[in-house]
Structure formats: structure tokens, C-alpha cells
XYZ file of N, CA and C in Angstrom:
558
model
N 0.829 -1.196 0.000
C 0.000 0.000 0.000
C 0.867 1.251 0.000
N 0.321 2.291 -0.589
C 1.030 3.562 -0.677
C 1.103 4.231 0.698
N 2.266 4.749 1.063
C 2.433 5.486 2.312
C 2.340 6.970 1.977
N 1.420 7.664 2.648
C 1.218 9.077 2.393
C 2.189 9.897 3.234
N 2.797 10.882 2.611
C 3.693 11.774 3.338
C 3.327 13.214 3.029
N 3.560 14.093 3.990
C 3.246 15.503 3.800
C 4.083 16.118 2.685
N 5.354 15.737 2.615
C 6.225 16.330 1.612
C 5.723 16.019 0.209
N 5.222 14.813 0.033
C 4.818 14.359 -1.288
C 3.448 14.895 -1.695
N 2.492 14.903 -0.762
C 1.112 15.201 -1.111
C 0.655 16.617 -0.766
N 1.445 17.376 -0.025
C 1.002 18.696 0.412
C 2.092 19.732 0.211
N 2.352 20.029 -1.026
C 3.353 21.056 -1.322
C 2.704 22.420 -1.163
N 3.474 23.435 -0.801
C 2.896 24.787 -0.681
C 2.299 25.229 -2.009
N 1.143 25.827 -1.931
C 0.462 26.278 -3.147
C 0.286 27.798 -3.122
N 1.298 28.510 -2.661
C 1.254 29.954 -2.663
C 0.552 30.562 -1.462
N -0.070 29.776 -0.605
C -0.753 30.298 0.583
C 0.156 30.129 1.779
N 0.294 31.180 2.538
C 1.096 31.095 3.759
C 0.135 31.272 4.924
N -0.216 30.167 5.575
C -1.084 30.222 6.748
C -0.757 29.041 7.657
N -1.491 28.941 8.744
C -1.226 27.894 9.734
C -1.439 26.493 9.173
N -2.314 26.371 8.205
C -2.618 25.052 7.684
C -1.480 24.475 6.853
N -0.575 25.319 6.402
C 0.552 24.832 5.606
C 1.370 23.803 6.389
N 1.637 24.070 7.676
C 2.460 23.159 8.482
C 1.710 21.873 8.821
N 0.468 21.992 9.167
C -0.288 20.819 9.620
C -0.846 20.030 8.448
N -1.308 20.739 7.444
C -1.795 20.143 6.208
C -2.990 19.221 6.442
N -4.144 19.822 6.420
C -5.356 19.044 6.664
C -5.577 17.960 5.610
N -5.098 18.213 4.403
C -5.253 17.194 3.371
C -4.518 15.922 3.757
N -3.314 16.091 4.345
C -2.560 14.906 4.777
C -3.271 14.188 5.918
N -3.858 14.962 6.836
C -4.597 14.324 7.922
C -5.724 13.469 7.372
N -6.444 13.992 6.388
C -7.539 13.235 5.787
C -7.023 11.977 5.085
N -5.914 12.101 4.375
C -5.348 10.931 3.695
C -4.874 9.887 4.698
N -4.221 10.344 5.761
C -3.751 9.394 6.771
C -4.913 8.721 7.473
N -5.959 9.490 7.773
C -7.118 8.907 8.432
C -7.756 7.859 7.535
N -7.838 8.157 6.236
C -8.397 7.189 5.302
C -7.516 5.951 5.218
N -6.194 6.138 5.276
C -5.264 5.015 5.158
C -5.286 4.142 6.402
N -5.395 4.751 7.582
C -5.346 3.975 8.821
C -6.724 3.604 9.331
N -7.741 4.456 9.100
C -9.086 4.171 9.550
C -9.272 4.328 11.047
N -8.347 4.969 11.731
C -8.442 5.105 13.174
C -8.905 6.494 13.578
N -9.671 6.550 14.645
C -10.070 7.828 15.214
C -8.984 8.293 16.181
N -9.022 9.560 16.507
C -8.070 10.109 17.467
C -8.407 9.593 18.862
N -7.419 9.535 19.758
C -7.671 9.053 21.125
C -8.758 9.841 21.854
N -8.907 11.120 21.542
C -9.946 11.920 22.205
C -11.343 11.364 21.950
N -11.551 10.753 20.795
C -12.858 10.159 20.491
C -13.147 8.999 21.444
N -12.145 8.163 21.666
C -12.343 7.013 22.566
C -12.530 7.465 24.014
N -11.810 8.495 24.418
C -11.991 9.043 25.770
C -13.384 9.635 25.920
N -13.864 10.309 24.874
C -15.198 10.889 24.926
C -16.258 9.802 25.040
N -16.060 8.701 24.327
C -17.023 7.589 24.388
C -17.080 7.013 25.801
N -15.920 6.776 26.396
C -15.879 6.245 27.769
C -16.537 7.215 28.746
N -16.202 8.492 28.634
C -16.792 9.495 29.522
C -18.298 9.565 29.328
N -18.764 9.426 28.085
C -20.190 9.495 27.811
C -20.932 8.306 28.409
N -20.351 7.119 28.334
C -20.988 5.940 28.938
C -21.113 6.129 30.455
N -20.039 6.605 31.094
C -20.088 6.841 32.542
C -21.070 7.954 32.885
N -21.078 8.995 32.078
C -22.016 10.098 32.290
C -23.459 9.605 32.164
N -23.728 8.821 31.118
C -25.072 8.283 30.936
C -25.454 7.345 32.072
N -24.487 6.602 32.605
C -24.770 5.741 33.752
C -25.236 6.591 34.936
N -24.555 7.706 35.189
C -24.952 8.552 36.322
C -26.319 9.191 36.077
N -26.615 9.559 34.820
C -27.958 10.072 34.516
C -29.011 8.997 34.759
N -28.721 7.778 34.314
C -29.650 6.672 34.535
C -29.830 6.373 36.016
N -28.752 6.471 36.774
C -28.829 6.281 38.227
C -29.777 7.305 38.836
N -29.654 8.570 38.407
C -30.545 9.625 38.899
C -31.996 9.321 38.529
N -32.221 8.846 37.308
C -33.574 8.521 36.878
C -34.155 7.361 37.681
N -33.351 6.314 37.884
C -33.829 5.152 38.637
C -34.183 5.506 40.064
N -33.317 6.240 40.732
C -33.598 6.658 42.113
C -34.782 7.617 42.123
N -34.826 8.529 41.138
C -35.934 9.480 41.071
C -37.279 8.800 40.934
N -37.385 7.847 40.020
C -38.652 7.142 39.853
C -38.958 6.263 41.065
N -37.938 5.674 41.646
C -38.155 4.851 42.831
C -38.637 5.658 44.024
N -38.204 6.897 44.125
C -38.591 7.765 45.247
C -39.852 8.565 44.955
N -40.352 8.492 43.721
C -41.604 9.169 43.406
C -41.447 10.532 42.771
N -40.255 10.913 42.411
C -40.080 12.198 41.710
C -39.325 11.996 40.402
N -39.816 11.033 39.645
C -39.174 10.701 38.380
C -39.429 11.684 37.266
N -40.619 12.311 37.253
C -40.931 13.240 36.163
C -40.029 14.477 36.207
N -39.875 15.157 37.351
C -38.948 16.298 37.354
C -37.504 15.886 37.047
N -37.109 14.710 37.522
C -35.761 14.230 37.233
C -35.602 13.971 35.742
N -36.624 13.385 35.127
C -36.589 13.120 33.689
C -36.491 14.422 32.898
N -37.264 15.417 33.286
C -37.201 16.710 32.593
C -35.820 17.342 32.723
N -35.265 17.283 33.929
C -33.934 17.866 34.137
C -32.884 17.146 33.300
N -32.933 15.819 33.296
C -31.968 15.042 32.526
C -32.166 15.283 31.028
N -33.418 15.350 30.588
C -33.686 15.571 29.165
C -33.113 16.899 28.687
N -33.410 17.977 29.410
C -32.942 19.292 28.973
C -31.430 19.439 29.109
N -30.837 18.599 29.910
C -29.375 18.587 30.022
C -28.763 17.742 28.910
N -29.392 16.641 28.583
C -28.813 15.678 27.640
C -28.888 16.106 26.184
N -29.902 16.835 25.788
C -30.025 17.220 24.379
C -28.796 18.005 23.918
N -28.447 19.124 24.569
C -27.235 19.827 24.104
C -25.961 19.027 24.349
N -25.939 18.241 25.417
C -24.761 17.436 25.722
C -24.480 16.432 24.600
N -25.509 15.753 24.128
C -25.318 14.752 23.086
C -25.007 15.381 21.737
N -25.548 16.557 21.473
C -25.182 17.259 20.245
C -23.692 17.594 20.275
N -23.222 18.079 21.425
C -21.798 18.405 21.561
C -20.935 17.150 21.448
N -21.354 16.055 22.068
C -20.593 14.801 21.962
C -20.522 14.320 20.516
N -21.625 14.431 19.797
C -21.654 14.035 18.384
C -20.626 14.847 17.594
N -20.590 16.144 17.836
C -19.630 17.004 17.136
C -18.193 16.641 17.513
N -17.952 16.346 18.775
C -16.605 15.969 19.222
C -16.160 14.675 18.559
N -17.057 13.708 18.458
C -16.718 12.428 17.827
C -16.383 12.606 16.350
N -17.159 13.426 15.660
C -16.886 13.684 14.237
C -15.562 14.418 14.084
N -15.350 15.407 14.944
C -14.116 16.198 14.883
C -12.880 15.334 15.139
N -13.057 14.251 15.865
C -11.931 13.393 16.210
C -11.857 12.121 15.374
N -12.464 12.139 14.193
C -12.199 11.078 13.242
C -13.291 10.069 12.984
N -14.424 10.123 13.666
C -15.494 9.172 13.380
C -16.375 9.721 12.268
N -16.912 8.829 11.473
C -17.856 9.252 10.438
C -19.176 9.629 11.110
N -20.037 10.307 10.376
C -21.331 10.699 10.932
C -22.124 9.475 11.384
N -22.149 8.454 10.547
C -22.909 7.248 10.885
C -22.327 6.553 12.113
N -21.011 6.433 12.177
C -20.376 5.781 13.320
C -20.596 6.581 14.594
N -20.478 7.904 14.495
C -20.691 8.749 15.675
C -22.117 8.597 16.189
N -23.084 8.520 15.286
C -24.476 8.341 15.692
C -24.679 6.975 16.345
N -24.078 5.945 15.775
C -24.184 4.603 16.353
C -23.561 4.558 17.748
N -22.414 5.200 17.908
C -21.739 5.223 19.205
C -22.592 5.954 20.230
N -23.240 7.046 19.813
C -24.110 7.783 20.732
C -25.264 6.900 21.212
N -25.847 6.143 20.287
C -26.931 5.243 20.685
C -26.411 4.124 21.595
N -25.232 3.601 21.291
C -24.666 2.529 22.117
C -24.327 3.028 23.526
N -23.875 4.275 23.634
C -23.531 4.797 24.964
C -24.775 4.980 25.825
N -25.943 5.023 25.182
C -27.190 5.140 25.944
C -27.462 3.889 26.775
N -26.804 2.794 26.446
C -26.937 1.581 27.260
C -26.474 1.866 28.687
N -25.501 2.765 28.836
C -25.052 3.171 30.170
C -26.187 3.760 30.990
N -27.076 4.540 30.356
C -28.220 5.119 31.060
C -29.195 4.032 31.500
N -29.404 3.053 30.636
C -30.304 1.954 30.985
C -29.748 1.167 32.174
N -28.462 0.854 32.128
C -27.836 0.133 33.251
C -27.866 0.962 34.535
N -27.620 2.266 34.402
C -27.679 3.145 35.571
C -29.078 3.211 36.157
N -30.081 3.237 35.296
C -31.463 3.270 35.769
C -31.814 1.993 36.522
N -31.400 0.855 35.976
C -31.647 -0.423 36.667
C -30.941 -0.449 38.024
N -29.705 0.051 38.060
C -28.972 0.114 39.332
C -29.663 1.066 40.297
N -30.135 2.212 39.799
C -30.819 3.177 40.651
C -32.098 2.623 41.253
N -32.839 1.857 40.464
C -34.056 1.242 40.993
C -33.732 0.219 42.079
N -32.619 -0.489 41.943
C -32.221 -1.471 42.950
C -31.638 -0.822 44.201
N -30.950 0.309 44.026
C -30.233 0.949 45.138
C -30.957 2.155 45.723
N -32.201 2.383 45.331
C -32.910 3.580 45.745
C -33.069 3.706 47.259
N -33.156 2.616 47.962
C -33.347 2.668 49.414
C -32.042 2.774 50.186
N -30.927 2.701 49.490
C -29.625 2.820 50.131
C -29.450 4.246 50.645
N -29.055 4.358 51.867
C -28.894 5.676 52.489
C -27.845 6.496 51.746
N -28.203 7.719 51.411
C -27.257 8.630 50.788
C -27.225 8.605 49.279
N -28.080 7.826 48.617
C -28.049 7.747 47.157
C -28.370 9.094 46.508
N -29.378 9.787 47.033
C -29.738 11.079 46.444
C -28.602 12.087 46.641
N -27.936 12.023 47.784
C -26.792 12.907 48.032
C -25.635 12.608 47.092
N -25.399 11.328 46.827
C -24.343 10.938 45.892
C -24.631 11.480 44.496
N -25.870 11.349 44.055
C -26.253 11.831 42.732
C -26.160 13.357 42.674
N -26.683 14.033 43.690
C -26.613 15.504 43.716
C -25.157 15.962 43.731
N -24.324 15.263 44.478
C -22.901 15.604 44.520
C -22.242 15.462 43.167
N -22.648 14.454 42.411
C -22.112 14.281 41.059
C -22.475 15.439 40.149
N -23.725 15.896 40.248
C -24.141 17.031 39.421
C -23.456 18.320 39.864
N -23.266 18.486 41.162
C -22.557 19.676 41.652
C -21.105 19.648 41.194
N -20.498 18.463 41.210
C -19.122 18.325 40.733
C -19.015 18.738 39.270
N -19.944 18.256 38.439
C -19.928 18.609 37.019
C -20.061 20.120 36.851
N -20.965 20.722 37.633
C -21.164 22.169 37.527
C -19.901 22.934 37.906
N -19.255 22.528 38.981
C -18.086 23.289 39.430
C -16.855 23.034 38.579
N -16.707 21.842 38.038
C -15.513 21.524 37.261
C -15.656 21.922 35.793
N -16.838 21.751 35.212
C -17.026 22.015 33.787
C -17.632 23.391 33.494
N -18.688 23.729 34.198
C -19.466 24.902 33.810
C -18.907 26.203 34.378
N -18.586 26.246 35.652
C -18.103 27.492 36.260
C -16.833 28.012 35.580
N -15.834 27.173 35.285
C -14.668 27.713 34.575
C -15.008 28.323 33.213
N -15.979 27.736 32.510
C -16.403 28.316 31.234
C -17.057 29.675 31.441
N -17.824 29.788 32.511
C -18.491 31.049 32.798
C -17.492 32.143 33.170
N -16.399 31.780 33.776
C -15.411 32.767 34.207
C -14.533 33.277 33.066
N -14.614 32.668 31.891
C -13.782 33.094 30.771
C -14.215 34.439 30.196
N -15.505 34.704 30.162
C -15.999 35.964 29.609
C -16.317 36.905 30.762
N -15.615 38.024 30.829
C -15.756 38.936 31.976
C -16.549 40.196 31.627
N -17.273 40.191 30.507
C -18.111 41.338 30.165
C -19.295 41.395 31.131
N -19.651 42.598 31.543
C -20.719 42.782 32.526
C -22.039 42.189 32.036
N -22.363 42.391 30.769
C -23.608 41.851 30.223
C -23.652 40.332 30.292
N -22.535 39.693 29.971
C -22.463 38.232 30.025
C -22.596 37.736 31.455
N -21.925 38.405 32.379
C -22.003 38.018 33.800
C -23.439 38.128 34.297
N -24.122 39.212 33.950
C -25.519 39.394 34.374
C -26.426 38.331 33.766
N -26.232 38.045 32.492
C -27.047 37.027 31.826
C -26.835 35.652 32.455
N -25.587 35.290 32.717
C -25.297 33.987 33.330
C -25.841 33.914 34.752
N -25.756 35.009 35.485
C -26.296 35.048 36.848
C -27.812 34.903 36.823
N -28.471 35.588 35.893
C -29.926 35.450 35.758
C -30.318 34.031 35.361
N -29.549 33.412 34.480
C -29.843 32.032 34.073
C -29.710 31.080 35.261
N -28.668 31.271 36.069
C -28.510 30.412 37.257
C -29.650 30.661 38.238
N -30.036 31.919 38.433
C -31.139 32.239 39.344
C -32.442 31.620 38.841
N -32.657 31.630 37.525
C -33.857 31.005 36.958
C -33.844 29.500 37.217
N -32.680 28.871 37.107
C -32.578 27.438 37.405
C -32.890 27.134 38.858
N -32.370 27.947 39.761
C -32.660 27.771 41.189
C -34.147 27.993 41.442
N -34.734 29.017 40.810
C -36.162 29.293 40.988
C -37.017 28.130 40.490
N -36.642 27.537 39.348
C -37.404 26.383 38.849
C -37.329 25.211 39.814
N -36.154 24.977 40.400
C -36.026 23.893 41.376
C -36.848 24.173 42.623
N -36.849 25.403 43.082
C -37.669 25.763 44.245
C -39.152 25.600 43.927
N -39.558 25.963 42.718
C -40.946 25.785 42.308
C -41.322 24.303 42.301
N -40.430 23.450 41.780
C -40.708 22.010 41.789
C -40.806 21.471 43.208
N -39.942 21.941 44.100
C -40.028 21.524 45.501
C -41.351 21.960 46.115
N -41.779 23.175 45.817
C -43.048 23.683 46.336
C -44.216 22.853 45.812
N -44.198 22.543 44.526
C -45.265 21.729 43.935
C -45.304 20.351 44.570
N -44.128 19.740 44.745
C -44.073 18.409 45.367
C -44.610 18.442 46.789
N -44.364 19.526 47.515
C -44.764 19.608 48.921
C -46.224 19.978 49.096
N -46.803 20.715 48.146
C -48.160 21.235 48.371
C -49.246 20.592 47.533
N -48.925 20.067 46.381
C -49.958 19.490 45.507
C -50.142 18.025 45.892
N -51.379 17.642 46.276
C -51.619 16.249 46.639
C -51.329 15.305 45.480
N -50.577 14.270 45.755
C -50.248 13.258 44.766
C -49.091 13.624 43.855
N -48.491 14.807 44.058
C -47.379 15.205 43.186
C -46.103 14.430 43.514
N -46.005 13.951 44.732
C -44.819 13.202 45.150
C -45.275 11.990 45.941
N -44.696 10.852 45.654
C -45.166 9.596 46.253
C -44.741 9.428 47.711
N -43.757 10.186 48.190
C -43.327 9.947 49.585
C -43.799 10.999 50.540
């Protein structure tokens, strides 16, 4: 088989830019020749399976404790943008569109397993605290650093209002669960 080299297949064509050194054409040829995705794709897949397991755990405990609908809504509105971003990361790191979609569906098995585990472990003391701690960890490690990157006053106010709206929605759900008969099973 032919071995692709940058010197042979990517000669300068009068353009002087950053792509000259890296040569995206060579990356595409090498990817086609080897058929391998970048390591970041495999790390993302593993992280996604574990992430989906924790979401499933939250769903299983939530339904077991009688507050599955609010938990489902929270997980749904979190997962839609998360999975779109994961799909883009997988494509960016060498998977085809079809393969990335298949991997996303396969990683959902982690959510199913987590849900089954959550239903079995729902009565274990501290399960809700463990799940809440996981979500707080994600917020402090992933989201807060992103929020601190933009220091414009308008952005800070918008992000603060968005967080306040999230807290208000959670307080509203707690109020509904506490005051509406039959809204919460416990």
C-alpha cells in the first residue's frame, strides 16, 4: 500500500497560513489510510458511557422515590445539548457521521444500566446525596470555569440570571411536590 507523506502530497500552493504546516489534506489521507479515530474520540465515548450511567442512576432513584418526572425533565434538557456536543466531538476526532451516531446510541446503554442500578439501590442511604454531589461536581468543574472566561458585565448578568432562573425552577418544583396532593409519592 502507498504510504502518504506531507512532503509528497502537500506542497505549498502559494498560501502562507497555519494550515501549511499541519496540512489538513494529509490528515484526511492518513485517516483514510489507517481508519483510526483520534484518542480523544475514545476518551469521549468512555466518559459518555459513565455520564449516561450517572444520569440513569438519577432517573432510577428518582422514579423509585416518586419524583421521576422532574428528574426526567432535568436530565432531558441537560442531555439534548450534551449529546449534540458529543456528536460534534466524535466527528471532529475522526469518526464518520454514521459511526458517531451509532456510538451515541450505544452509549445510551449506560443510562439503561444506571437506571436499573438506581431502581435497585434507591433505598440505600445517601443515594440522592451521591447523585446531587455528582451534578454539583460537574457544575463546578465544567461549567463554572467556562463562565469565568468571559468577563463582560452583560455576560455576567445574563449567566447570573440564568442560574437564578434554574434555582427558581427547582424551588418551584419543591413547592409543587410539597403542596400538591399526589405530586410526590413519599
